[in-house]
CSV table of C-alpha atoms in Angstrom, one decimal:
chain,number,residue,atom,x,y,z
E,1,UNK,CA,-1.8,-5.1,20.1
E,2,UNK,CA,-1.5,-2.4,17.1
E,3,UNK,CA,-3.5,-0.2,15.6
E,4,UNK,CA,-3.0,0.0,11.6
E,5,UNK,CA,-3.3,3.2,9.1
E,6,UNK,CA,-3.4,2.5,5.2
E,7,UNK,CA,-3.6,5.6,2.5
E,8,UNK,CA,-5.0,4.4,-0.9
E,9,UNK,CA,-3.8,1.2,-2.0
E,10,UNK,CA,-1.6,1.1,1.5
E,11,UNK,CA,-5.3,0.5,2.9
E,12,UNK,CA,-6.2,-1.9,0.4
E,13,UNK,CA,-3.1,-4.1,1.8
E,14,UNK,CA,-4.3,-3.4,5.3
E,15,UNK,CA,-7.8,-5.3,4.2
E,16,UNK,CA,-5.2,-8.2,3.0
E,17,UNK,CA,-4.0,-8.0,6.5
E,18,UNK,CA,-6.9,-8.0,8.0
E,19,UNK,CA,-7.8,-11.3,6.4
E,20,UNK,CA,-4.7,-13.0,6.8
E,21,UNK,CA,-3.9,-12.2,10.5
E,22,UNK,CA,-3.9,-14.9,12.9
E,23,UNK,CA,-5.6,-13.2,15.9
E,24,UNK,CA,-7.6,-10.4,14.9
E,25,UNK,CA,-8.1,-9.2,18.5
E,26,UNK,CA,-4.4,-8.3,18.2
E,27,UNK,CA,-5.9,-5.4,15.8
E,28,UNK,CA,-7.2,-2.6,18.0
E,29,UNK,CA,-8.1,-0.4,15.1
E,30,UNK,CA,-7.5,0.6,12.1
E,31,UNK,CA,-7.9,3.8,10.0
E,32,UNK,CA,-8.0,3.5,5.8
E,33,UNK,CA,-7.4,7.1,4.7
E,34,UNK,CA,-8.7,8.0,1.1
E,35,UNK,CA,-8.6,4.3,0.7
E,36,UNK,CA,-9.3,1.3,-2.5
E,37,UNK,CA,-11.3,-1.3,-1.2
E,38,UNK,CA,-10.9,-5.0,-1.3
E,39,UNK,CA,-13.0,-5.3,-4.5
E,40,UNK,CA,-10.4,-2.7,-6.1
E,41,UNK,CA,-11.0,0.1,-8.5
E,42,UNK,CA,-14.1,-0.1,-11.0
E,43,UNK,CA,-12.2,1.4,-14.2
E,44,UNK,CA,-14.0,2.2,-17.4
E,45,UNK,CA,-11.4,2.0,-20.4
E,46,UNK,CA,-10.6,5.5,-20.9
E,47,UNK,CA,-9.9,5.9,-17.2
E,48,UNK,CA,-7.9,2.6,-17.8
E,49,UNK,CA,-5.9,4.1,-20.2
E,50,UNK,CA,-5.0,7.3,-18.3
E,51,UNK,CA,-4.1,5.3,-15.5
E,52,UNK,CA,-1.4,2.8,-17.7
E,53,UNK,CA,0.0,5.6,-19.9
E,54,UNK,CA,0.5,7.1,-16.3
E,55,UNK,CA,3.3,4.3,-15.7
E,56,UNK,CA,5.6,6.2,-18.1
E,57,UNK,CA,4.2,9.3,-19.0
E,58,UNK,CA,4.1,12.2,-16.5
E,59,UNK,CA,1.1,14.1,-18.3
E,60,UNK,CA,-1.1,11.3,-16.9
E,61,UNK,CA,0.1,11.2,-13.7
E,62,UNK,CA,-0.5,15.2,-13.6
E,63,UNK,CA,-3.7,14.4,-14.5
E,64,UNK,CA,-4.8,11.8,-12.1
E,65,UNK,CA,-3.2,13.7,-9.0
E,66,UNK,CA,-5.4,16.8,-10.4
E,67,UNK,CA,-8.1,15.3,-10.6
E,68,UNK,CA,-8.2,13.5,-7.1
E,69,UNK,CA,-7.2,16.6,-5.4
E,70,UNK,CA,-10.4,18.2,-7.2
E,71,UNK,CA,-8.7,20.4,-9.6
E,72,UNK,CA,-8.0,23.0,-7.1
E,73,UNK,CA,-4.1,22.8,-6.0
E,74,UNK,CA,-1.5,24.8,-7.4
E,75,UNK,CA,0.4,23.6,-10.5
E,76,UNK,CA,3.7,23.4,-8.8
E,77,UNK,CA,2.6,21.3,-6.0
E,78,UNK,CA,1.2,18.4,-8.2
E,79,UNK,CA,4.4,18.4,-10.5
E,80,UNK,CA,6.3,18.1,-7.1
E,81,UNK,CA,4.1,15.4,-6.4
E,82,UNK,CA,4.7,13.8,-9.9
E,83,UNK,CA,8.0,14.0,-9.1
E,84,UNK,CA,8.3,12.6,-5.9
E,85,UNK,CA,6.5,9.9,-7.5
E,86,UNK,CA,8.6,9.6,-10.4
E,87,UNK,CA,11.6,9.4,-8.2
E,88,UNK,CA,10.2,6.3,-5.6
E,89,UNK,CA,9.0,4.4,-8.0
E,90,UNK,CA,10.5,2.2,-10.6
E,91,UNK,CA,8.1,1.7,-13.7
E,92,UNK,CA,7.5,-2.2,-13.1
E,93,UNK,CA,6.7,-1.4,-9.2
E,94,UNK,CA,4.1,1.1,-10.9
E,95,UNK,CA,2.5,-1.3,-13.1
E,96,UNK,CA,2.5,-3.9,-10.6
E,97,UNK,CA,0.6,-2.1,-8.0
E,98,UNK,CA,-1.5,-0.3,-11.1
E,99,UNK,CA,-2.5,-3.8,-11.7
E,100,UNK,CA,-3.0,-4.8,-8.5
E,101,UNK,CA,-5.5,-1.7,-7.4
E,102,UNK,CA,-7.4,-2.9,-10.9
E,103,UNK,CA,-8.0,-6.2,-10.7
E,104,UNK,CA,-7.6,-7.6,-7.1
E,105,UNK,CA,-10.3,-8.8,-5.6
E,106,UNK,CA,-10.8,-9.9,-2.4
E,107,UNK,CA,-14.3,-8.9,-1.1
E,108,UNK,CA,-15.9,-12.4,0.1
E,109,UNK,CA,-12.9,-12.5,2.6
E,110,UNK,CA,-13.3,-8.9,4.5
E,111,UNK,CA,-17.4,-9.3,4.5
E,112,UNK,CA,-17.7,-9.4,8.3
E,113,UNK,CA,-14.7,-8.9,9.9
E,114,UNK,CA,-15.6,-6.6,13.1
E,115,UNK,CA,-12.3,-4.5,13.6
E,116,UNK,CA,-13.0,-0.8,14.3
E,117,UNK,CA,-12.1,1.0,10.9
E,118,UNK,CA,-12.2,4.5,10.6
E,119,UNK,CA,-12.7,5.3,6.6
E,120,UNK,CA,-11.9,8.8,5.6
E,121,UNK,CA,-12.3,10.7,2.3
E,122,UNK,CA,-11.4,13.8,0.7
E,123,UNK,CA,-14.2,15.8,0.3
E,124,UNK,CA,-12.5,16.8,-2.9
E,125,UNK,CA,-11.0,13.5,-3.9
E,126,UNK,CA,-12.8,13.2,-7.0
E,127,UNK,CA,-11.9,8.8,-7.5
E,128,UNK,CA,-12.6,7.7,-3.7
E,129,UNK,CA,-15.9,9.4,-2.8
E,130,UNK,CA,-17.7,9.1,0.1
E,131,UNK,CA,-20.5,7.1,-2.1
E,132,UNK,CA,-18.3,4.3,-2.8
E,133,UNK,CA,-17.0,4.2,0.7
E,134,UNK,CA,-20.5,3.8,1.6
E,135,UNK,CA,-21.4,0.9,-0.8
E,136,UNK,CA,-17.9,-0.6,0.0
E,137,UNK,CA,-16.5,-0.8,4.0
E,138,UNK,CA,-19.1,0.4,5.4
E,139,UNK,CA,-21.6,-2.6,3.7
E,140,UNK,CA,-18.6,-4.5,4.5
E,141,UNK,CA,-17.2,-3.9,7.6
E,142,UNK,CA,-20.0,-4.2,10.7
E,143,UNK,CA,-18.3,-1.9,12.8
E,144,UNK,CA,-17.1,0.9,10.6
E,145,UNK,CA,-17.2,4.8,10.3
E,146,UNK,CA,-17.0,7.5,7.8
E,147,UNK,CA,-15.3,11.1,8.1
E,148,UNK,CA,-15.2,13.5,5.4
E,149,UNK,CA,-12.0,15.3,5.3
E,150,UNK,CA,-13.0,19.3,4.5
E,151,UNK,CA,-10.6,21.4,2.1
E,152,UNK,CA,-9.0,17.8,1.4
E,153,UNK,CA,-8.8,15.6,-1.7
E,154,UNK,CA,-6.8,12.2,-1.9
E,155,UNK,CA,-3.8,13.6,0.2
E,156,UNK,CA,-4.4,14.8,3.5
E,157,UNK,CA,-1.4,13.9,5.0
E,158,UNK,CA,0.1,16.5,2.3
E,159,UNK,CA,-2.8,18.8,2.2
E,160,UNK,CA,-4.3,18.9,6.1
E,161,UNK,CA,-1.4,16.6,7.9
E,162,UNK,CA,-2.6,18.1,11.3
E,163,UNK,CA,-6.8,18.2,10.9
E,164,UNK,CA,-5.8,14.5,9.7
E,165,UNK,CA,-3.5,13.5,12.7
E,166,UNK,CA,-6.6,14.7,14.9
E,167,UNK,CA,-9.2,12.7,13.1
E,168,UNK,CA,-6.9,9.4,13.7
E,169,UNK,CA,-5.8,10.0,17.1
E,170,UNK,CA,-9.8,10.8,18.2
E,171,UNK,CA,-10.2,7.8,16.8
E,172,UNK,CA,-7.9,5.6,18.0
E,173,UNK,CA,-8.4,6.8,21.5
E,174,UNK,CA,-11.3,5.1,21.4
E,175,UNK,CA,-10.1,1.7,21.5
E,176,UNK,CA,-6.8,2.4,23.8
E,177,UNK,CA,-7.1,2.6,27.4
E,178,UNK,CA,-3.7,3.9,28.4
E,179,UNK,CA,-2.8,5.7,25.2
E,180,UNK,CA,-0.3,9.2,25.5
E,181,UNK,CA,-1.4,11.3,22.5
């Protein structure tokens, strides 16, 4: 038995998994942090557009990660971030899962399924909001719960990696009876 954590798109493949597990009982929880959900991201074109000139030009990228960190981290850090990105991810593997986070859409198959799931959002995170968590997992998933993250936007293993390790491990205490945390 396992409990599972998926950031952004990482939580959109943990939804995958939660469909396509054999024995959900196996799942003991599962925590999506600042996560896409199963019906993927709603784009309008412009956004569209940031987001594919984002697979080769850095400008967009700066752009996105400023604006889902809510405008309000220092310069250097999101062109380290940019970077980082740059550097671990090959332009095809971009577009893929760009494409991916767009157009997948697997919502039918996650109505329902009871797993624990622990959905938290950047208060500042200006793309995952804690609306569309509400009209998403928690319409979705029967036994879910929402956690704003304060002084947090689509990061918080980068921008509050201990407040963050809290929230998860008070959560998945909850469904482990012999857990050392």
């Amino acid at each position: 038995r396992f409990h599972m954590i998926g950031h952004s798109m990482g939580a959109m493949a943990m939804q995958r998994l939660l469909v396509d597990i054999d024995d959900l009982l196996r799942v003991k929880s599962a925590v999506a942090i600042t996560p896409v959900p199963a019906c993927g991201a709603q784009l309008d074109q412009d956004s569209w557009s940031t987001f594919e000139a984002s697979v080769s030009d850095d400008n967009s990228r700066y752009l996105i990660t400023d604006f889902t960190t809510g405008k309000r981290l220092p310069s250097a850090w999101i062109r380290a971030m940019v970077q980082k990105s740059r550097e671990t991810t090959t332009e095809s593997a971009y577009y893929g899962y760009l494409k991916a986070w767009v157009y997948d859409d697997f919502t039918d198959q996650v109505r329902g399924i009871n797993t624990p799931i622990l959905v938290s959002v950047g208060e500042c995170d200006y793309a995952i909001t804690e609306a569309s968590m509400v009209s998403t997992y928690l319409r979705w998933f029967p036994n879910s719960a929402l956690e704003v993250l304060c002084n947090s936007g689509h990061y918080p293993m980068q921008e509050i990696p201990l407040h963050l390790v809290s929230v998860m491990e008070r959560f998945m205490k909850r469904f482990t009876q012999d857990a050392v945390f």
